CSV table of C-alpha atoms and ligand atoms in Angstrom, one decimal:
chain,number,residue,atom,x,y,z
A,113,UNK,CA,86.8,107.1,73.7
A,114,UNK,CA,88.3,105.4,76.8
A,115,UNK,CA,88.5,102.1,74.8
A,116,UNK,CA,86.7,100.1,77.6
A,117,UNK,CA,88.9,101.5,80.3
A,118,UNK,CA,87.3,103.1,83.3
A,119,UNK,CA,89.5,106.2,83.0
A,120,UNK,CA,92.0,107.8,80.6
A,121,UNK,CA,94.8,107.4,83.0
A,122,UNK,CA,94.5,103.6,83.0
A,123,UNK,CA,94.0,103.6,79.2
A,124,UNK,CA,97.2,105.6,78.9
A,125,UNK,CA,99.2,103.4,81.3
A,126,UNK,CA,98.2,100.4,79.2
A,127,UNK,CA,99.2,102.3,76.0
A,128,UNK,CA,102.8,102.4,77.2
A,129,UNK,CA,104.2,99.3,75.5
A,130,UNK,CA,102.9,100.7,72.2
A,131,UNK,CA,104.4,104.2,73.0
A,132,UNK,CA,107.8,102.7,73.6
A,133,UNK,CA,107.6,100.7,70.4
A,134,UNK,CA,106.5,103.6,68.3
A,135,UNK,CA,109.0,106.0,69.8
A,136,UNK,CA,111.7,103.6,68.8
A,137,UNK,CA,110.4,102.5,65.4
A,138,UNK,CA,112.8,103.3,62.6
A,139,UNK,CA,115.3,105.1,64.8
A,140,UNK,CA,118.2,102.6,64.3
A,141,UNK,CA,119.4,102.4,60.8
A,142,UNK,CA,122.7,100.5,60.1
A,143,UNK,CA,123.8,101.1,63.7
A,144,UNK,CA,123.1,104.8,63.5
A,145,UNK,CA,120.4,106.6,65.5
A,146,UNK,CA,118.0,108.7,63.4
A,147,UNK,CA,116.0,111.6,64.8
A,148,UNK,CA,113.1,113.6,63.3
A,149,UNK,CA,114.8,116.9,62.7
A,150,UNK,CA,118.5,117.0,63.6
A,151,UNK,CA,119.6,120.3,62.4
A,152,UNK,CA,123.0,119.9,64.1
A,153,UNK,CA,126.0,118.9,62.0
A,154,UNK,CA,128.2,116.0,63.1
A,155,UNK,CA,130.9,118.6,63.9
A,156,UNK,CA,128.5,120.6,66.1
A,157,UNK,CA,127.4,117.4,67.8
A,158,UNK,CA,131.0,116.3,68.4
A,159,UNK,CA,131.8,119.7,70.0
A,160,UNK,CA,129.2,119.5,72.7
A,161,UNK,CA,130.9,119.8,76.0
A,162,UNK,CA,128.0,120.6,78.4
A,163,UNK,CA,124.3,119.5,78.4
A,164,UNK,CA,121.4,121.2,80.3
A,165,UNK,CA,118.1,119.4,80.4
A,166,UNK,CA,115.3,121.8,81.1
A,167,UNK,CA,111.7,120.8,81.8
A,168,UNK,CA,108.9,121.0,84.4
A,169,UNK,CA,107.1,118.3,86.5
A,170,UNK,CA,107.2,114.8,85.2
A,171,UNK,CA,109.3,115.9,82.2
A,172,UNK,CA,111.9,117.1,84.6
A,173,UNK,CA,112.0,113.7,86.1
A,174,UNK,CA,112.6,112.1,82.8
A,175,UNK,CA,115.5,114.5,82.6
A,176,UNK,CA,116.9,113.3,85.9
A,177,UNK,CA,117.0,109.8,84.5
A,178,UNK,CA,118.7,110.9,81.3
A,179,UNK,CA,121.5,112.7,83.2
A,180,UNK,CA,122.7,109.4,84.5
A,181,UNK,CA,122.8,107.9,81.0
A,182,UNK,CA,124.3,110.9,79.2
A,183,UNK,CA,127.1,111.1,81.7
A,184,UNK,CA,127.7,107.4,81.8
A,185,UNK,CA,127.9,106.9,78.1
A,186,UNK,CA,129.3,110.2,76.8
A,187,UNK,CA,131.1,111.6,79.9
A,188,UNK,CA,129.6,115.0,79.0
A,189,UNK,CA,128.7,116.9,82.2
A,190,UNK,CA,124.9,117.2,82.3
A,191,UNK,CA,122.7,119.2,84.6
A,192,UNK,CA,119.0,119.0,84.9
A,193,UNK,CA,117.0,122.0,85.9
A,194,UNK,CA,113.5,123.0,86.3
A,195,UNK,CA,112.7,125.5,83.5
A,196,UNK,CA,111.3,128.2,85.9
A,197,UNK,CA,114.7,128.4,87.7
A,198,UNK,CA,116.9,128.1,84.6
A,199,UNK,CA,115.2,131.0,82.9
A,200,UNK,CA,115.8,133.4,85.8
A,201,UNK,CA,119.4,132.7,86.6
A,202,UNK,CA,122.5,133.0,84.5
A,203,UNK,CA,123.6,129.5,83.4
A,204,UNK,CA,126.9,128.9,81.8
A,205,UNK,CA,126.2,128.8,78.1
A,206,UNK,CA,128.6,128.7,75.2
A,207,UNK,CA,128.1,127.7,71.5
A,208,UNK,CA,129.1,124.2,72.5
A,209,UNK,CA,126.3,123.9,75.1
A,210,UNK,CA,123.4,121.7,74.2
A,211,UNK,CA,120.1,122.5,75.9
A,212,UNK,CA,117.6,119.7,75.8
A,213,UNK,CA,114.1,120.9,76.4
A,214,UNK,CA,111.6,118.2,77.4
A,215,UNK,CA,107.9,119.0,77.2
A,216,UNK,CA,105.0,116.6,76.5
A,217,UNK,CA,102.7,119.4,75.4
A,218,UNK,CA,105.4,121.5,73.8
A,219,UNK,CA,103.8,124.6,75.1
A,220,UNK,CA,104.7,125.0,78.8
A,221,UNK,CA,105.5,128.6,79.4
A,222,UNK,CA,108.6,128.3,81.5
A,223,UNK,CA,110.1,125.7,79.2
A,224,UNK,CA,109.5,127.9,76.1
A,225,UNK,CA,111.0,130.9,77.8
A,226,UNK,CA,114.1,128.9,78.8
A,227,UNK,CA,114.5,127.7,75.2
A,228,UNK,CA,114.3,131.3,73.9
A,229,UNK,CA,116.8,132.5,76.5
A,230,UNK,CA,119.2,129.7,75.8
A,231,UNK,CA,119.2,130.3,72.1
A,232,UNK,CA,119.8,134.0,72.6
A,233,UNK,CA,122.8,133.1,74.7
A,234,UNK,CA,124.1,130.9,71.8
A,235,UNK,CA,123.2,127.4,72.9
A,236,UNK,CA,122.0,124.6,70.5
A,237,UNK,CA,118.5,123.5,71.5
A,238,UNK,CA,117.1,120.1,71.1
A,239,UNK,CA,113.4,119.6,71.8
A,240,UNK,CA,111.7,116.4,73.0
A,241,UNK,CA,108.0,116.7,72.7
A,242,UNK,CA,104.7,114.8,71.9
A,243,UNK,CA,103.1,117.4,69.8
A,244,UNK,CA,104.1,117.9,66.2
A,245,UNK,CA,104.5,121.5,65.3
A,246,UNK,CA,104.3,122.7,68.9
A,247,UNK,CA,106.2,125.8,70.0
A,248,UNK,CA,108.9,123.7,71.5
A,249,UNK,CA,109.3,121.8,68.3
A,250,UNK,CA,109.3,125.0,66.1
A,251,UNK,CA,111.7,126.9,68.3
A,252,UNK,CA,114.4,124.1,68.7
A,253,UNK,CA,117.3,123.3,66.4
A,254,UNK,CA,116.5,119.6,66.5
A,255,UNK,CA,113.5,117.5,67.6
A,256,UNK,CA,112.8,114.1,68.8
A,257,UNK,CA,109.1,113.4,68.8
A,258,UNK,CA,107.8,110.9,71.2
A,259,UNK,CA,105.0,108.8,69.8
A,260,UNK,CA,102.7,108.8,72.8
A,261,UNK,CA,99.6,110.0,70.8
A,262,UNK,CA,97.2,112.3,72.7
A,263,UNK,CA,97.5,112.1,76.4
A,264,UNK,CA,94.3,113.2,78.1
A,265,UNK,CA,94.7,112.4,81.8
A,266,UNK,CA,96.4,115.3,83.6
A,267,UNK,CA,98.8,113.0,85.1
A,268,UNK,CA,101.6,112.2,82.6
A,269,UNK,CA,102.2,108.5,82.2
A,270,UNK,CA,102.8,107.3,78.7
A,271,UNK,CA,104.4,110.6,77.7
A,272,UNK,CA,106.9,110.0,80.5
A,273,UNK,CA,108.0,106.7,79.2
A,274,UNK,CA,108.2,108.1,75.7
A,275,UNK,CA,110.4,110.8,76.9
A,276,UNK,CA,112.7,108.4,78.8
A,277,UNK,CA,112.9,106.2,75.7
A,278,UNK,CA,113.7,109.3,73.5
A,279,UNK,CA,116.3,110.6,76.0
A,280,UNK,CA,117.9,107.2,76.2
A,281,UNK,CA,118.4,107.3,72.5
A,282,UNK,CA,119.9,110.8,72.6
A,283,UNK,CA,122.3,109.5,75.4
A,284,UNK,CA,123.2,106.7,73.2
A,285,UNK,CA,123.8,109.1,70.2
A,286,UNK,CA,126.0,111.3,72.4
A,287,UNK,CA,127.8,108.2,73.7
A,288,UNK,CA,128.5,107.0,70.2
A,289,UNK,CA,129.7,110.4,69.0
A,290,UNK,CA,132.1,110.8,72.0
A,291,UNK,CA,133.4,107.3,71.6
A,292,UNK,CA,131.9,105.9,74.8
A,293,UNK,CA,129.8,103.4,73.0
A,294,UNK,CA,130.6,101.2,70.0
A,295,UNK,CA,128.2,100.5,67.2
A,296,UNK,CA,127.8,97.0,68.5
A,297,UNK,CA,127.0,98.3,72.0
A,298,UNK,CA,124.4,100.7,70.5
A,299,UNK,CA,122.8,97.8,68.8
A,300,UNK,CA,122.7,95.7,71.9
A,301,UNK,CA,121.4,98.6,74.0
A,302,UNK,CA,118.7,99.5,71.5
A,303,UNK,CA,117.5,95.9,71.4
A,304,UNK,CA,117.2,95.8,75.2
A,305,UNK,CA,115.5,99.2,75.2
A,306,UNK,CA,113.0,97.8,72.7
A,307,UNK,CA,112.5,94.8,74.9
A,308,UNK,CA,111.2,96.9,77.7
A,309,UNK,CA,107.9,97.1,75.8
A,310,UNK,CA,107.5,93.4,76.5
A,311,UNK,CA,108.5,93.8,80.0
A,312,UNK,CA,105.9,96.5,80.6
A,313,UNK,CA,103.3,94.2,79.2
A,314,UNK,CA,104.4,91.6,81.7
A,315,UNK,CA,103.9,94.1,84.6
A,316,UNK,CA,100.5,95.1,83.2
A,317,UNK,CA,99.3,91.5,82.9
A,318,UNK,CA,99.0,91.1,86.7
A,319,UNK,CA,98.6,94.2,88.9
A,320,UNK,CA,97.1,92.5,92.0
A,321,UNK,CA,100.2,93.0,94.1
A,322,UNK,CA,100.1,96.7,93.4
A,323,UNK,CA,96.5,97.0,94.4
A,324,UNK,CA,97.2,95.1,97.6
A,325,UNK,CA,100.0,97.5,98.5
A,326,UNK,CA,97.8,100.5,97.6
A,327,UNK,CA,95.0,99.2,99.9
A,328,UNK,CA,97.4,99.0,102.8
A,329,UNK,CA,98.6,102.6,102.3
A,330,UNK,CA,95.4,104.4,101.4
A,331,UNK,CA,94.7,106.0,104.8
A,332,UNK,CA,98.1,107.3,105.4
A,333,UNK,CA,98.6,111.1,105.7
A,334,UNK,CA,102.1,111.0,104.3
A,335,UNK,CA,104.5,108.6,102.4
A,336,UNK,CA,108.1,108.5,101.6
A,337,UNK,CA,109.7,107.1,98.4
A,338,UNK,CA,113.3,106.0,98.6
A,339,UNK,CA,115.8,104.7,96.2
A,340,UNK,CA,119.3,105.2,94.9
A,341,UNK,CA,120.8,106.0,91.5
A,342,UNK,CA,118.2,105.5,88.8
A,343,UNK,CA,115.9,104.2,91.6
A,344,UNK,CA,116.0,107.6,93.3
A,345,UNK,CA,114.9,109.4,90.1
A,346,UNK,CA,111.9,107.1,89.8
A,347,UNK,CA,111.0,107.9,93.4
A,348,UNK,CA,110.7,111.5,92.6
A,349,UNK,CA,108.1,110.7,89.8
A,350,UNK,CA,106.4,108.2,92.0
A,351,UNK,CA,105.9,110.8,94.8
A,352,UNK,CA,104.7,113.4,92.3
A,353,UNK,CA,102.1,111.1,90.8
A,354,UNK,CA,100.8,110.1,94.2
A,355,UNK,CA,100.5,113.7,95.4
A,356,UNK,CA,99.0,114.9,92.1
A,357,UNK,CA,96.1,112.4,91.9
A,358,UNK,CA,95.4,111.1,95.4
A,359,UNK,CA,96.3,114.3,97.4
A,360,UNK,CA,98.3,112.0,99.8
A,361,UNK,CA,101.4,114.0,100.8
A,362,UNK,CA,104.5,112.2,99.6
A,363,UNK,CA,108.2,113.0,99.4
A,364,UNK,CA,111.0,111.3,97.6
A,365,UNK,CA,114.6,111.1,98.9
A,366,UNK,CA,117.7,109.5,97.7
A,367,UNK,CA,117.8,106.7,100.3
A,368,UNK,CA,121.2,107.7,101.7
A,369,UNK,CA,119.7,111.0,102.8
A,370,UNK,CA,117.3,109.2,105.3
A,371,UNK,CA,119.7,109.5,108.2
A,372,UNK,CA,120.1,113.2,107.5
A,373,UNK,CA,116.5,114.1,108.5
A,374,UNK,CA,113.6,112.2,106.9
A,375,UNK,CA,113.9,109.1,109.1
A,376,UNK,CA,112.6,111.3,112.0
A,377,UNK,CA,109.2,111.2,110.2
A,378,UNK,CA,108.8,107.5,110.5
A,379,UNK,CA,106.5,105.8,112.9
A,380,UNK,CA,104.3,102.7,113.2
A,381,UNK,CA,102.6,102.1,109.8
A,382,UNK,CA,104.2,105.0,107.9
A,383,UNK,CA,104.5,103.9,104.3
A,384,UNK,CA,108.0,103.8,102.8
A,385,UNK,CA,107.9,102.9,99.1
A,386,UNK,CA,111.4,101.6,98.3
A,387,UNK,CA,112.7,101.0,94.8
A,388,UNK,CA,115.0,98.0,95.4
A,389,UNK,CA,115.6,96.6,92.0
A,390,UNK,CA,118.9,94.9,91.4
A,391,UNK,CA,121.6,97.5,90.8
A,392,UNK,CA,125.1,98.3,92.1
A,393,UNK,CA,123.5,99.9,95.2
A,394,UNK,CA,120.9,97.2,95.9
A,395,UNK,CA,122.5,96.2,99.3
A,396,UNK,CA,122.6,99.8,100.4
A,397,UNK,CA,118.9,100.2,99.6
A,398,UNK,CA,118.2,97.0,101.6
A,399,UNK,CA,119.9,98.5,104.6
A,400,UNK,CA,117.8,101.7,104.3
A,401,UNK,CA,114.7,99.5,104.2
A,402,UNK,CA,115.9,97.7,107.4
A,403,UNK,CA,116.5,101.0,109.1
A,404,UNK,CA,113.0,102.1,108.1
A,405,UNK,CA,111.4,98.8,109.2
A,406,UNK,CA,113.1,99.1,112.6
A,407,UNK,CA,111.2,102.4,113.1
A,408,UNK,CA,107.9,100.6,112.3
A,409,UNK,CA,107.5,101.7,108.7
A,410,UNK,CA,105.2,99.8,106.4
A,411,UNK,CA,107.5,98.8,103.6
A,412,UNK,CA,106.4,98.5,100.0
A,413,UNK,CA,109.4,97.3,97.8
A,414,UNK,CA,109.6,97.4,94.1
A,415,UNK,CA,112.0,94.5,93.4
A,416,UNK,CA,113.4,92.4,90.7
A,417,UNK,CA,111.7,89.2,89.8
A,418,UNK,CA,113.4,86.3,91.6
A,419,UNK,CA,114.5,88.3,94.5
A,420,UNK,CA,113.1,86.2,97.3
A,421,UNK,CA,115.3,87.7,99.9
A,422,UNK,CA,113.5,91.0,99.8
A,423,UNK,CA,110.4,89.4,101.2
A,424,UNK,CA,112.2,89.2,104.6
A,425,UNK,CA,112.4,93.0,104.8
A,426,UNK,CA,109.3,94.2,103.1
A,427,UNK,CA,105.6,94.0,103.9
A,428,UNK,CA,104.5,94.2,100.3
A,429,UNK,CA,106.7,93.3,97.3
A,430,UNK,CA,105.9,94.3,93.8
A,431,UNK,CA,108.0,92.5,91.3
A,432,UNK,CA,109.3,93.8,87.9
A,433,UNK,CA,111.2,91.9,85.3
A,434,UNK,CA,115.0,91.9,85.3
A,435,UNK,CA,116.5,94.5,83.1
A,436,UNK,CA,119.8,96.3,82.8
A,437,UNK,CA,119.9,98.9,85.6
A,438,UNK,CA,119.9,101.8,83.1
A,439,UNK,CA,116.5,100.7,81.8
A,440,UNK,CA,115.0,100.0,85.2
A,441,UNK,CA,113.4,103.5,85.1
A,442,UNK,CA,111.1,102.4,82.3
A,443,UNK,CA,109.9,99.2,84.0
A,444,UNK,CA,109.9,100.3,87.6
A,445,UNK,CA,107.9,103.5,87.0
A,446,UNK,CA,104.9,101.5,85.8
A,447,UNK,CA,103.9,100.0,89.1
A,448,UNK,CA,104.4,103.4,90.8
A,449,UNK,CA,101.9,104.9,88.3
A,450,UNK,CA,99.4,102.2,89.1
A,451,UNK,CA,100.0,102.4,92.8
A,452,UNK,CA,99.2,106.1,92.7
A,453,UNK,CA,96.0,105.5,90.6
A,454,UNK,CA,94.9,102.7,92.9
A,455,UNK,CA,95.3,104.8,96.0
A,456,UNK,CA,93.6,107.8,94.4
A,457,UNK,CA,90.6,105.7,93.5
A,458,UNK,CA,90.4,104.2,97.0
A,459,UNK,CA,90.3,107.8,98.3
A,460,UNK,CA,87.5,108.7,95.9
A,461,UNK,CA,89.5,111.0,93.7
A,462,UNK,CA,89.0,111.9,90.0
A,463,UNK,CA,92.2,110.4,88.6
A,464,UNK,CA,91.9,112.0,85.2
A,465,UNK,CA,91.2,115.5,86.4
A,466,UNK,CA,92.9,116.3,89.7
A,467,UNK,CA,91.9,119.5,91.4
A,468,UNK,CA,93.8,122.8,90.7
A,469,UNK,CA,95.7,121.3,87.8
A,470,UNK,CA,95.6,121.8,84.0
A,471,UNK,CA,97.1,119.5,81.3
A,472,UNK,CA,99.2,122.3,79.8
A,473,UNK,CA,100.6,125.1,81.8
A,474,UNK,CA,100.8,127.9,79.2
A,475,UNK,CA,101.0,130.8,81.7
A,476,UNK,CA,103.8,131.4,84.1
M,732,M6R,O1,103.8,119.5,78.8
M,732,M6R,P1,105.0,119.4,79.8
M,732,M6R,O2,105.7,118.1,79.7
M,732,M6R,O3,105.9,120.6,79.6
M,732,M6R,O4,104.3,119.5,81.2
M,732,M6R,C1,105.1,119.6,82.3
M,732,M6R,C2,104.4,119.4,83.6
M,732,M6R,O5,103.4,120.4,83.7
M,732,M6R,C3,103.7,118.0,83.7
M,732,M6R,O6,104.7,117.0,83.5
M,732,M6R,C4,103.0,117.8,85.0
M,732,M6R,O7,104.0,117.7,86.1
M,732,M6R,C5,102.2,116.5,85.0
M,732,M6R,N1,100.8,116.8,85.3
M,732,M6R,C6,102.7,115.5,85.9
M,732,M6R,O8,101.9,114.4,85.9
């Protein structure tokens, strides 16, 4: 059942290129994006003036990535909220509000309750899920299915990349509708998005640098993940994965926040995992790395292939292929998943079934 892999988590990590390919398959027809059930009319789509993405855990992190893309391409204000908060406050909802509910299982109690509440208040709801016919799919006005197939390990991996791919296409659709993206740009972006499947394969072909970095961090009691922009959003996911399966305490911060508190935590050998892929804020992340290094931190950098300079600042460098910044979440997340798994195994943890957790959270 594990297909020759030692655990489901690893099997599912290696299933990610296929997940991305299948989630994208058949979606772009004559320069137009097609979704499974899009019950919104072109007029309703064109009228959208606010987007809320609601989700929990890893699915929430996929939402954080999507916010960047939605606002960049469509200029529609987008907020991302954990469903358990959204459902108990009084968000601003009008008939031109789009609520995007993201849930691998399609049955998370808080996400479902938030969908119901949003629909009562008049929002249009779009569901992104892995499970056909799940409550999230049934109760939404439109659905994009991610094609991750069954995910067994409690830690979400391939479903996360599927969600990011689906949300990226939704952001492209909104960009096209609002005039921020031309059909030619949609085609180009879609091609690059599809290419990430190959880039993930490249990362998976040699994971030795990830294992070396994990071995250096395994005995830590705490770790900090830092990055900026899309890099910061991946850090939240990297820290969650590490906590969830290795029980090593980890926190993620937008790197610019270091000086506002977290830097006080640093001491000799404290692991700082920095997402330092090439992006408009690359230099800023490098300065944050230098500041951390100056306090004795052990730096693990996720960097873009060809970036030799980063070796001057980091103790361990994990390279990922060069991609457009907006797609870096897809590639740079993969080493963070493997990093968490490697540390968990070195600490003797059961990576598929971490303590205290269930695969779907159907009660509040
Ligand atoms: O099925 P969902 O996507 O709604 O689940 C949400 C979270 O419970 C889930 O992502 C959880 O955080 C994962 N175990 C993280 O790896």
